Coordinates of N, CA, C and O and ligand atoms in Angstrom, one line a residue:
X1 N -13.4 -0.3 -39.3 CA -13.5 -0.3 -37.9 C -12.8 0.6 -37.6 O -11.4 1.3 -38.1
X2 N -12.9 1.7 -37.3 CA -12.3 3.1 -35.8 C -12.3 2.8 -34.7 O -12.9 1.8 -34.1
X3 N -10.7 3.3 -34.7 CA -10.9 3.5 -33.6 C -11.5 3.0 -32.1 O -11.3 2.3 -31.0
X4 N -12.4 3.9 -32.7 CA -13.3 4.3 -31.3 C -14.4 3.0 -31.2 O -14.5 2.8 -30.1
X5 N -13.9 1.8 -32.3 CA -15.1 0.7 -32.3 C -14.2 -0.3 -31.4 O -14.9 -1.3 -30.7
X6 N -12.8 0.0 -30.8 CA -12.2 -0.5 -29.5 C -11.6 -0.2 -29.3 O -9.5 -0.8 -28.9
X7 N -11.5 0.7 -28.1 CA -10.6 2.0 -27.6 C -10.4 1.3 -27.2 O -8.7 2.0 -26.0
X8 N -11.3 0.2 -26.1 CA -11.0 -0.5 -25.0 C -9.5 -1.8 -25.0 O -8.5 -2.1 -24.1
X9 N -9.3 -1.7 -26.3 CA -7.8 -1.9 -26.4 C -7.0 -2.6 -27.1 O -5.6 -2.6 -27.1
X10 N -7.0 -0.5 -27.1 CA -5.2 -0.7 -27.8 C -4.5 1.0 -26.0 O -5.3 2.1 -25.7
X11 N -3.6 0.6 -26.6 CA -3.1 1.4 -25.4 C -2.4 2.6 -26.2 O -2.4 4.1 -25.1
X12 N -2.2 3.2 -27.8 CA -1.8 3.9 -28.4 C -2.5 4.5 -29.3 O -1.7 2.7 -30.0
X13 N -2.2 5.3 -30.0 CA -2.7 5.1 -31.6 C -1.7 5.8 -31.9 O -1.5 7.3 -31.6
X14 N -0.5 5.5 -33.5 CA 0.8 5.5 -33.4 C 0.3 6.6 -34.5 O -0.2 7.1 -35.2
X15 N -0.9 6.0 -35.6 CA -0.6 7.1 -37.2 C -2.0 6.3 -37.4 O -3.2 5.0 -37.2
X16 N -3.2 8.1 -37.9 CA -4.7 7.9 -37.9 C -4.2 7.5 -39.0 O -3.2 7.2 -40.3
X17 N -5.7 7.0 -39.3 CA -5.9 6.7 -41.5 C -5.8 8.0 -41.6 O -5.3 7.5 -43.0
X18 N -5.3 8.4 -41.8 CA -5.4 10.7 -42.4 C -3.6 9.7 -42.8 O -3.6 10.4 -43.9
X19 N -2.7 9.4 -41.4 CA -1.2 9.6 -41.6 C -0.8 8.7 -42.6 O -0.1 9.0 -42.8
X20 N -1.7 7.2 -42.8 CA -1.8 5.8 -43.4 C -1.7 6.5 -44.5 O -1.0 6.4 -45.3
X21 N -2.4 7.4 -44.7 CA -2.4 7.6 -46.2 C -1.6 8.5 -46.9 O -1.2 8.0 -47.8
X22 N -1.4 9.8 -46.3 CA -0.4 10.6 -46.3 C 1.5 10.1 -46.8 O 1.5 9.9 -48.1
X23 N 1.4 8.2 -46.2 CA 2.4 8.2 -46.1 C 2.6 7.0 -47.3 O 3.9 6.5 -47.5
X24 N 1.0 6.8 -47.7 CA 0.8 5.9 -48.8 C 1.0 6.8 -50.1 O 1.2 6.8 -51.0
X25 N 1.1 8.0 -49.4 CA 0.9 8.9 -51.3 C 1.9 8.5 -51.2 O 2.7 9.1 -52.2
X26 N 3.2 9.5 -50.1 CA 4.4 9.6 -50.2 C 5.0 8.9 -51.3 O 5.8 8.6 -51.9
X27 N 4.6 6.9 -50.9 CA 5.8 6.7 -50.8 C 5.1 6.1 -52.3 O 6.3 5.4 -53.2
X28 N 4.5 5.9 -52.8 CA 3.9 6.1 -54.3 C 4.6 6.9 -55.3 O 5.1 6.5 -56.3
X29 N 4.7 8.8 -54.7 CA 5.4 9.4 -55.5 C 6.6 9.3 -56.0 O 6.8 8.9 -57.4
X30 N 7.4 8.1 -54.9 CA 8.5 7.6 -55.1 C 8.8 6.6 -55.7 O 9.7 6.4 -56.4
X31 N 8.3 5.7 -55.8 CA 8.1 4.6 -56.7 C 7.9 4.3 -58.4 O 8.0 4.9 -58.6
X32 N 6.9 5.8 -58.8 CA 6.2 5.8 -59.9 C 7.7 6.9 -60.4 O 8.2 6.2 -61.5
X33 N 8.5 7.9 -59.8 CA 9.4 8.5 -60.0 C 10.6 8.0 -60.2 O 11.6 7.6 -61.7
X34 N 11.2 6.8 -59.3 CA 11.6 5.9 -59.7 C 11.6 4.7 -61.2 O 13.1 4.2 -61.5
X35 N 10.9 3.7 -60.9 CA 10.8 2.5 -62.2 C 10.1 3.6 -63.1 O 10.0 3.0 -64.1
X36 N 9.9 4.6 -63.5 CA 9.8 5.4 -64.6 C 10.1 4.4 -66.0 O 11.0 4.2 -66.6
X37 N 9.2 4.0 -65.9 CA 9.0 3.4 -67.5 C 9.3 1.5 -67.3 O 8.9 1.1 -68.1
X38 N 10.1 1.8 -65.8 CA 9.7 -0.6 -66.1 C 8.5 -0.8 -65.2 O 8.6 -0.2 -63.9
X39 N 7.7 -1.3 -65.9 CA 6.1 -2.0 -64.7 C 7.5 -2.6 -64.1 O 7.2 -4.2 -64.6
X40 N 6.6 -2.6 -62.8 CA 6.7 -2.8 -61.8 C 6.1 -4.3 -61.6 O 5.3 -3.9 -61.5
X41 N 6.4 -5.0 -60.6 CA 5.6 -6.0 -59.9 C 5.7 -6.7 -58.0 O 6.9 -6.4 -58.3
X42 N 5.0 -5.6 -58.4 CA 4.5 -5.8 -56.8 C 4.7 -6.7 -55.6 O 3.3 -8.1 -55.9
X43 N 5.4 -7.5 -55.1 CA 4.5 -8.7 -54.0 C 4.3 -8.5 -52.7 O 5.3 -8.0 -52.1
X44 N 3.2 -8.9 -52.5 CA 3.2 -8.7 -51.7 C 2.5 -10.0 -50.8 O 2.7 -11.0 -51.3
X45 N 3.3 -9.3 -50.0 CA 3.0 -10.4 -49.1 C 2.1 -11.3 -47.6 O 1.9 -10.0 -46.8
X46 N 1.0 -11.9 -48.2 CA 0.0 -11.4 -47.0 C 0.3 -12.5 -46.0 O 1.1 -13.2 -45.3
X47 N -0.9 -11.5 -44.9 CA -1.6 -11.3 -45.0 C -1.7 -9.8 -44.9 O -2.7 -9.0 -45.0
X48 N -1.2 -10.2 -44.3 CA -0.4 -8.2 -43.4 C -0.4 -7.3 -44.4 O -0.6 -6.2 -44.2
X49 N -0.1 -7.3 -45.2 CA 0.2 -6.8 -46.7 C -1.0 -5.9 -47.7 O -1.1 -5.2 -48.3
X50 N -2.1 -6.7 -47.2 CA -2.8 -6.4 -48.1 C -3.6 -5.3 -48.1 O -3.7 -4.5 -49.6
X51 N -3.7 -4.4 -47.1 CA -4.1 -3.8 -47.2 C -3.1 -2.2 -47.8 O -3.7 -1.6 -48.6
X52 N -1.7 -2.6 -47.1 CA -0.8 -1.4 -47.9 C -1.0 -1.6 -49.8 O -0.5 -0.8 -50.6
X53 N -1.2 -3.2 -49.9 CA -0.2 -3.3 -50.9 C -2.3 -2.7 -52.3 O -2.5 -2.4 -53.4
X54 N -3.4 -3.1 -51.6 CA -3.9 -2.1 -51.9 C -4.5 -0.8 -51.8 O -4.8 -0.3 -52.9
X55 N -4.0 -0.1 -51.4 CA -3.8 1.2 -51.0 C -3.2 2.0 -52.1 O -3.0 2.3 -52.9
X56 N -1.4 1.3 -52.3 CA -0.7 1.7 -52.6 C -0.3 0.9 -54.2 O -0.4 2.6 -55.0
X57 N -0.4 0.5 -54.3 CA -1.2 -0.2 -56.4 C -2.3 0.9 -57.1 O -2.0 1.4 -58.2
X58 N -3.4 1.3 -56.3 CA -4.8 1.9 -56.6 C -4.3 3.6 -56.7 O -4.2 4.4 -57.5
X59 N -2.7 4.1 -55.8 CA -2.4 4.9 -55.8 C -1.6 5.1 -56.7 O -0.9 6.4 -57.1
X60 N -0.7 4.4 -57.5 CA 0.3 4.8 -58.5 C 0.0 5.0 -59.5 O -1.4 4.4 -60.6
X61 N 0.7 6.0 -60.4 CA -0.4 6.2 -61.3 C 0.7 5.9 -62.9 O 0.7 6.2 -63.6
X62 N 1.0 4.6 -63.2 CA 2.0 4.1 -63.7 C 0.7 2.4 -63.6 O 0.6 1.9 -62.7
X63 N 1.4 1.7 -64.4 CA 1.1 0.4 -64.8 C 1.8 -1.0 -63.9 O 3.2 -0.5 -63.6
X64 N 1.1 -1.0 -62.9 CA 2.4 -2.8 -62.9 C 1.5 -3.7 -62.6 O 0.3 -3.9 -62.7
X65 N 1.8 -4.8 -62.1 CA 1.9 -6.0 -62.0 C 1.3 -6.3 -60.6 O 2.7 -6.3 -60.0
X66 N 1.0 -7.4 -60.5 CA 0.1 -7.4 -59.1 C 0.4 -9.4 -58.8 O -0.1 -10.0 -58.7
X67 N 2.0 -9.2 -57.3 CA 1.3 -10.6 -56.6 C 1.1 -11.3 -55.8 O 1.9 -10.2 -55.2
X68 N 1.1 -12.4 -55.7 CA 0.9 -12.1 -53.0 C 2.5 -14.0 -53.3 O 1.9 -15.0 -54.2
X69 N 3.0 -13.5 -53.1 CA 3.4 -14.8 -51.2 C 2.6 -14.7 -50.2 O 2.3 -13.3 -49.9
X70 N 2.3 -16.5 -49.1 CA 2.4 -15.9 -48.1 C 3.2 -17.2 -47.9 O 3.8 -18.2 -48.5
X71 N 3.6 -16.4 -46.0 CA 4.6 -17.6 -45.6 C 4.3 -17.4 -44.5 O 3.6 -16.5 -44.0
X72 N 4.8 -18.2 -44.1 CA 4.8 -18.1 -42.4 C 6.1 -17.9 -41.4 O 7.3 -18.7 -41.8
X73 N 6.4 -17.6 -40.3 CA 7.7 -17.9 -39.6 C 7.2 -18.0 -38.4 O 6.2 -17.8 -37.9
X74 N 8.0 -19.4 -38.4 CA 7.8 -20.5 -37.6 C 7.2 -19.5 -35.9 O 8.4 -18.9 -35.6
X75 N 6.2 -20.4 -35.5 CA 6.0 -19.5 -33.4 C 5.4 -18.9 -33.8 O 4.7 -18.1 -35.0
X76 N 4.3 -18.9 -33.1 CA 2.6 -18.5 -33.4 C 3.0 -16.8 -31.9 O 4.1 -17.0 -31.2
X77 N 2.5 -16.2 -31.6 CA 2.3 -15.0 -30.6 C 3.1 -14.3 -31.2 O 2.9 -14.3 -32.3
X78 N 3.8 -13.5 -30.4 CA 4.6 -11.7 -31.1 C 5.3 -11.7 -31.8 O 6.0 -10.8 -31.6
X79 N 5.7 -13.1 -31.8 CA 7.7 -12.9 -31.8 C 8.2 -13.9 -33.3 O 7.3 -15.4 -33.5
X80 N 9.0 -12.9 -34.1 CA 9.5 -14.3 -35.3 C 10.8 -15.0 -34.9 O 11.7 -13.7 -34.3
X81 N 10.9 -16.3 -35.9 CA 11.8 -16.9 -35.4 C 12.7 -16.5 -35.8 O 13.6 -17.5 -36.5
X82 N 12.9 -16.6 -37.3 CA 13.1 -16.1 -38.4 C 13.1 -17.6 -39.4 O 14.5 -17.7 -40.6
X83 N 12.5 -19.1 -38.9 CA 12.3 -19.5 -40.2 C 11.3 -19.4 -40.7 O 10.4 -19.8 -40.0
X84 N 11.4 -19.7 -42.3 CA 10.7 -19.8 -43.2 C 10.0 -20.0 -43.6 O 10.6 -21.3 -44.1
X85 N 8.5 -20.7 -44.3 CA 7.8 -21.4 -44.7 C 6.9 -20.6 -45.5 O 6.3 -20.0 -45.5
X86 N 7.0 -21.4 -47.3 CA 6.3 -20.5 -47.8 C 5.4 -21.4 -47.9 O 4.6 -22.6 -48.4
X87 N 4.3 -20.8 -47.3 CA 2.6 -21.1 -47.8 C 1.6 -21.2 -48.9 O 1.1 -21.7 -49.4
X88 N 2.3 -20.1 -49.2 CA 1.9 -20.2 -51.4 C 2.8 -19.1 -51.9 O 3.5 -18.2 -51.4
X89 N 2.9 -20.3 -53.2 CA 4.2 -19.4 -53.6 C 3.6 -18.5 -54.8 O 2.1 -18.1 -54.8
X90 N 4.5 -17.7 -55.4 CA 4.1 -16.7 -56.7 C 4.1 -17.0 -58.4 O 4.4 -18.8 -57.8
X91 N 2.8 -16.6 -58.7 CA 3.1 -17.4 -59.9 C 3.2 -17.1 -61.5 O 2.8 -17.2 -62.3
X92 N 4.3 -16.0 -61.0 CA 4.6 -14.5 -61.8 C 6.4 -14.9 -61.9 O 6.6 -15.8 -60.7
X93 N 6.8 -15.8 -63.2 CA 8.2 -16.2 -63.5 C 9.1 -14.0 -62.9 O 8.3 -13.8 -63.6
X94 N 10.2 -14.4 -62.3 CA 10.9 -12.7 -62.5 C 11.8 -13.3 -62.9 O 12.5 -12.0 -63.0
X95 N 12.6 -13.7 -63.7 CA 13.3 -13.9 -65.1 C 13.2 -11.8 -65.5 O 12.2 -11.6 -66.0
X96 N 13.7 -11.2 -65.4 CA 14.2 -9.9 -65.6 C 13.2 -9.1 -65.5 O 13.2 -8.3 -66.0
X97 N 12.5 -9.5 -64.4 CA 11.3 -8.8 -64.0 C 11.8 -7.5 -62.5 O 13.0 -8.0 -62.4
X98 N 11.1 -5.9 -62.2 CA 12.4 -5.3 -61.4 C 11.0 -5.4 -60.1 O 9.9 -5.6 -60.8
X99 N 11.4 -6.4 -59.4 CA 9.8 -6.7 -58.0 C 10.7 -5.5 -56.9 O 11.3 -5.7 -56.6
X100 N 9.3 -5.4 -56.6 CA 9.0 -5.2 -55.1 C 8.5 -5.7 -54.5 O 6.7 -5.5 -54.2
X101 N 9.1 -6.2 -53.1 CA 8.1 -6.4 -52.0 C 7.7 -5.6 -51.6 O 8.2 -4.6 -51.1
X102 N 6.4 -6.2 -51.2 CA 5.3 -4.9 -50.5 C 5.2 -5.6 -49.4 O 4.1 -6.3 -49.0
X103 N 5.8 -4.8 -47.9 CA 5.5 -5.4 -46.5 C 5.2 -5.0 -45.9 O 4.6 -3.5 -46.1
X104 N 4.3 -4.6 -45.2 CA 3.3 -4.0 -43.9 C 4.6 -3.4 -43.4 O 4.7 -2.3 -42.6
X105 N 5.1 -4.7 -42.0 CA 6.3 -4.2 -41.1 C 7.7 -4.5 -40.8 O 7.1 -6.9 -41.3
X106 N 8.1 -4.5 -41.0 CA 10.0 -4.9 -40.8 C 10.2 -4.7 -39.6 O 9.8 -3.8 -39.1
X107 N 10.3 -6.1 -39.2 CA 9.8 -6.2 -36.8 C 12.1 -6.4 -37.4 O 12.3 -5.5 -36.8
X108 N 11.6 -7.4 -37.3 CA 12.8 -8.6 -37.0 C 14.5 -7.8 -37.9 O 14.8 -7.9 -38.4
X109 N 13.2 -8.4 -39.8 CA 13.8 -7.9 -40.6 C 13.9 -9.6 -40.7 O 15.1 -9.9 -42.0
X110 N 14.1 -10.4 -40.3 CA 14.5 -11.7 -40.3 C 13.2 -12.7 -41.8 O 14.0 -13.3 -42.8
X111 N 12.0 -12.6 -42.0 CA 11.3 -12.9 -43.0 C 11.6 -12.3 -44.2 O 11.9 -12.5 -44.9
X112 N 11.8 -11.0 -44.2 CA 12.8 -10.5 -45.1 C 14.0 -10.1 -46.3 O 13.6 -10.5 -47.2
X113 N 14.4 -10.3 -44.7 CA 15.6 -10.9 -45.6 C 15.7 -12.2 -46.4 O 16.3 -12.6 -47.5
X114 N 15.3 -13.1 -45.7 CA 15.3 -14.0 -46.3 C 14.5 -14.2 -47.3 O 14.5 -15.0 -48.5
X115 N 13.3 -13.2 -47.7 CA 12.5 -12.9 -48.8 C 13.0 -12.9 -50.2 O 13.3 -13.3 -50.4
X116 N 14.2 -11.6 -48.9 CA 15.1 -10.9 -50.7 C 15.8 -11.4 -51.2 O 16.3 -12.1 -52.4
X117 N 16.5 -12.4 -50.3 CA 17.2 -14.1 -51.2 C 16.7 -14.6 -51.7 O 17.0 -14.8 -53.1
X118 N 15.8 -15.1 -51.0 CA 14.7 -16.2 -52.2 C 14.1 -15.7 -53.7 O 14.7 -15.5 -55.2
X119 N 14.0 -14.3 -53.4 CA 13.1 -13.7 -55.3 C 14.7 -13.2 -56.6 O 14.3 -13.5 -56.9
X120 N 15.4 -12.5 -55.1 CA 16.7 -12.0 -56.5 C 17.8 -13.8 -56.0 O 17.8 -13.9 -57.6
X121 N 17.2 -14.5 -55.9 CA 17.6 -16.1 -57.1 C 16.8 -16.4 -58.0 O 16.9 -17.6 -58.9
X122 N 15.7 -16.1 -58.2 CA 15.2 -16.7 -59.2 C 15.8 -15.7 -60.7 O 14.5 -15.4 -61.6
X123 N 16.5 -15.1 -60.6 CA 16.6 -14.0 -62.4 C 16.0 -12.6 -62.0 O 16.5 -12.0 -63.1
X124 N 15.6 -12.2 -61.5 CA 14.7 -11.0 -60.8 C 15.9 -9.6 -61.1 O 16.6 -9.8 -61.1
X125 N 15.6 -8.5 -62.0 CA 16.7 -7.9 -63.1 C 16.9 -7.1 -62.0 O 18.2 -6.0 -61.2
X126 N 16.0 -6.8 -60.8 CA 16.1 -5.9 -59.6 C 14.8 -6.3 -58.0 O 13.9 -6.8 -58.8
X127 N 15.5 -6.0 -56.6 CA 14.2 -7.0 -56.4 C 14.5 -5.5 -55.0 O 15.6 -5.3 -54.3
X128 N 13.6 -4.8 -54.7 CA 13.9 -4.0 -53.2 C 12.5 -3.6 -52.8 O 11.1 -4.7 -52.9
X129 N 12.6 -2.8 -51.6 CA 11.6 -3.3 -50.9 C 10.9 -1.8 -50.3 O 11.4 -1.3 -50.0
X130 N 9.5 -2.0 -50.2 CA 8.6 -0.9 -49.9 C 7.8 -1.4 -48.5 O 7.5 -2.2 -48.3
X131 N 8.7 -0.8 -47.2 CA 7.5 -1.4 -46.3 C 6.5 -0.4 -45.0 O 7.7 0.9 -45.2
X132 N 5.8 -0.2 -45.4 CA 5.3 0.9 -44.2 C 5.2 1.2 -43.5 O 5.9 2.0 -42.9
X133 N 6.0 -0.4 -42.7 CA 6.1 0.2 -41.2 C 7.3 -0.3 -41.2 O 7.9 -1.3 -41.9
X134 N 8.8 0.6 -40.0 CA 9.4 -0.2 -39.7 C 9.9 -0.6 -38.0 O 9.9 0.7 -37.7
X135 N 10.3 -1.3 -36.8 CA 10.8 -1.0 -35.5 C 12.8 -1.1 -36.5 O 12.7 -2.2 -35.7
X136 N 13.3 0.4 -35.7 CA 14.6 0.5 -36.1 C 14.8 -0.3 -34.8 O 16.3 -1.6 -34.7
X137 N 14.5 -0.1 -34.0 CA 15.0 -0.7 -33.1 C 14.9 -2.2 -32.1 O 15.8 -2.8 -31.4
X138 N 13.9 -2.8 -33.6 CA 14.3 -4.6 -33.2 C 14.7 -5.5 -33.5 O 15.2 -6.7 -34.0
X139 N 15.8 -4.9 -34.6 CA 16.0 -5.6 -35.9 C 17.2 -6.0 -35.4 O 17.9 -5.2 -34.7
X140 N 16.9 -8.0 -36.0 CA 18.6 -8.3 -36.0 C 18.8 -8.7 -37.5 O 19.8 -9.2 -36.9
X141 N 19.0 -8.2 -37.8 CA 19.8 -8.8 -39.5 C 19.1 -6.7 -40.0 O 17.9 -6.6 -40.1
X142 N 19.9 -6.5 -40.6 CA 19.6 -5.4 -41.5 C 19.3 -5.5 -43.1 O 20.4 -5.7 -43.4
X143 N 17.9 -4.9 -43.1 CA 18.0 -5.2 -44.2 C 17.3 -3.9 -44.9 O 16.9 -3.0 -44.5
X144 N 18.0 -3.5 -46.9 CA 17.2 -2.6 -46.7 C 16.6 -2.3 -47.8 O 15.4 -2.9 -48.2
X145 N 15.8 -1.6 -47.8 CA 14.3 -0.9 -47.2 C 14.3 -0.3 -48.2 O 14.8 1.7 -47.9
X146 N 13.6 0.2 -50.0 CA 13.7 1.4 -50.4 C 12.7 2.3 -50.1 O 13.4 3.5 -50.7
X147 N 11.6 1.7 -50.0 CA 10.8 2.4 -49.4 C 10.0 2.0 -48.1 O 9.5 1.4 -48.2
X148 N 9.8 3.0 -47.2 CA 9.5 3.1 -45.9 C 8.2 4.5 -45.9 O 9.0 5.4 -45.8
X149 N 7.5 3.5 -45.2 CA 6.6 5.1 -44.4 C 6.9 5.1 -43.0 O 7.0 7.0 -43.3
X150 N 6.9 4.6 -42.6 CA 7.1 5.2 -40.9 C 8.6 4.3 -39.8 O 8.1 2.8 -39.4
X151 N 9.0 4.9 -39.3 CA 9.6 4.2 -38.4 C 8.8 3.6 -36.8 O 8.2 5.4 -37.2
X152 N 9.0 3.4 -36.3 CA 7.9 3.1 -35.0 C 8.6 3.1 -34.2 O 9.5 1.8 -33.7
X153 N 8.2 3.0 -32.4 CA 8.7 2.0 -31.1 C 8.1 0.4 -31.3 O 7.4 -0.3 -32.2
X154 N 9.8 -0.2 -30.5 CA 9.6 -1.4 -31.0 C 9.0 -1.8 -30.0 O 8.7 -2.5 -28.5
X155 N 6.8 -2.3 -30.2 CA 6.2 -2.6 -29.5 C 4.8 -2.8 -31.0 O 4.8 -3.2 -31.4
X156 N 4.0 -4.0 -30.0 CA 3.0 -4.7 -30.4 C 2.1 -3.9 -31.2 O 1.7 -3.0 -30.3
X157 N 2.2 -3.5 -32.6 CA 0.8 -3.2 -33.2 C 0.2 -4.0 -34.2 O 0.2 -4.6 -34.3
X158 N -1.1 -3.4 -34.4 CA -2.2 -3.9 -35.1 C -3.0 -2.6 -35.9 O -2.6 -1.4 -35.6
X159 N -3.4 -3.0 -36.9 CA -4.2 -2.5 -37.8 C -4.0 -2.3 -39.4 O -2.6 -3.0 -39.2
X160 N -4.5 -1.7 -39.6 CA -4.2 -1.3 -41.8 C -3.2 -2.8 -41.9 O -2.4 -2.6 -42.7
X161 N -4.4 -4.5 -41.3 CA -3.8 -5.3 -42.0 C -3.0 -6.0 -40.6 O -2.9 -7.5 -40.8
X162 N -2.4 -5.4 -39.3 CA -1.8 -6.4 -38.9 C -2.5 -7.0 -38.1 O -3.7 -6.7 -37.3
X163 N -3.1 -8.3 -37.7 CA -3.1 -9.1 -36.8 C -3.2 -8.7 -35.4 O -1.2 -8.9 -34.7
X164 N -3.9 -9.5 -34.5 CA -3.1 -10.3 -33.3 C -4.2 -10.8 -33.2 O -5.9 -10.7 -33.2
X165 N -4.0 -12.6 -33.4 CA -4.9 -13.5 -33.0 C -6.4 -13.4 -34.8 O -7.4 -13.4 -34.5
X166 N -5.8 -12.5 -35.3 CA -6.4 -12.6 -36.4 C -7.4 -11.0 -36.8 O -8.3 -10.7 -37.3
X167 N -7.9 -10.4 -34.9 CA -8.3 -9.6 -35.7 C -7.3 -7.7 -35.8 O -6.3 -8.5 -35.4
X168 N -8.5 -7.2 -35.9 CA -7.6 -5.6 -36.0 C -6.9 -5.6 -37.1 O -7.1 -4.8 -37.3
X169 N -7.5 -6.7 -37.6 CA -6.4 -6.2 -39.5 C -7.3 -4.8 -40.1 O -6.4 -4.4 -40.7
X170 N -8.5 -5.2 -40.2 CA -9.8 -3.9 -40.5 C -9.8 -2.8 -39.8 O -10.5 -1.7 -40.1
X171 N -9.3 -2.7 -39.0 CA -8.7 -1.9 -38.0 C -7.9 -0.6 -39.0 O -6.9 -0.5 -39.9
X172 N -9.1 1.0 -38.8 CA -8.5 1.6 -40.2 C -7.2 2.5 -40.0 O -6.0 2.6 -40.5
X173 N -6.2 2.1 -38.3 CA -5.4 3.3 -37.6 C -4.4 2.1 -37.7 O -5.0 0.6 -38.1
X174 N -2.8 2.7 -37.4 CA -2.1 1.1 -36.6 C -2.3 1.4 -35.3 O -1.6 3.0 -34.9
X175 N -1.9 1.7 -34.0 CA -2.1 1.2 -33.0 C -1.4 0.5 -31.9 O -1.0 -0.4 -32.2
X176 N -1.1 0.7 -31.1 CA -0.5 0.0 -29.7 C -1.5 -1.1 -29.4 O -2.4 -0.6 -28.3
X177 N -1.0 -1.7 -29.2 CA -2.4 -3.6 -28.2 C -2.2 -3.4 -27.1 O -0.9 -3.2 -26.9
X178 N -3.1 -3.0 -25.8 CA -2.9 -3.1 -24.5 C -2.3 -4.6 -24.6 O -3.1 -5.3 -24.6
X179 N -1.4 -4.6 -23.6 CA -1.1 -5.8 -23.4 C -1.6 -6.5 -22.1 O -2.1 -7.7 -22.4
X180 N -3.1 -5.4 -22.5 CA -4.1 -6.6 -21.1 C -4.7 -7.8 -22.2 O -5.4 -9.2 -22.0
X181 N -5.0 -7.6 -23.5 CA -5.7 -8.2 -24.3 C -5.0 -10.0 -24.7 O -5.3 -10.5 -25.3
X182 N -3.1 -9.8 -24.8 CA -2.8 -10.5 -25.2 C -1.6 -11.5 -24.3 O -0.5 -12.3 -24.2
X183 N -1.9 -11.1 -23.4 CA -1.3 -11.0 -21.8 C -2.1 -11.7 -21.0 O -3.1 -12.6 -20.8
Ligands
5GP201 P1 9.7 -9.7 -39.3 O1 10.5 -11.8 -39.2 O2 10.6 -8.9 -39.7 O3 9.8 -9.9 -37.1 O4 8.5 -10.0 -38.5 C1 7.4 -10.4 -40.2 C2 6.4 -10.7 -39.6 O5 5.7 -10.8 -38.7 C3 5.8 -8.8 -40.0 O6 6.2 -9.6 -41.5 C4 4.1 -9.1 -39.1 O7 3.5 -10.2 -40.2 C5 4.7 -10.0 -37.8 N1 4.9 -8.9 -37.4 C6 6.2 -8.3 -36.4 N2 5.8 -7.1 -36.1 C7 4.1 -6.9 -35.4 C8 3.8 -6.2 -35.2 O8 3.8 -5.2 -34.8 N3 2.2 -6.6 -35.1 C9 1.4 -7.2 -36.0 N4 0.2 -7.7 -35.5 N5 2.6 -8.2 -36.8 C10 4.0 -8.1 -36.3

């Protein structure tokens, strides 16, 4: 889905399809260099990280393993509560593995902070975070993001995996949703 298909629902395009693509390539080059020889386990967080994971994994020129978790921070709407529930756990034993959590967005940081602690407790050799987007002004807890695509303003965004009420995930760009859509 292109911006023109839902133009009336969007207040502003933050990242075009091309900018997202360039961000993914930059992330991949840095990850390849850092993991040099250590085959990482990419852990994608459903559902938002599906697009990042699919494009990042294909851009990487090294072998990777991939696994998925689904977590839910309680509370509907546009805010995270920090109370996390595992809806789908990993199939992979993390003992001795170099884990790279692949996230769509770090907002309050509450979900990711919980996830980092949870995966670190499973005996991984290392756990790092790759996030396409981060909202620095929304941080309620500081989470180290080793590989960051873009810092963005503290506004509710959709596209490239990010939804509002399950819509807009298939939008190719990242855009600020117009308030009339969710008010
Ligand atoms: P956090 O715990 O960092 O506040 O956010 C956790 C999750 O909330 C993210 O992984 C994402 O699924 C969702 N989220 C946070 N900010 C946004 C946003 O601007 N747009 C959308 N669609 N989801 C968001």
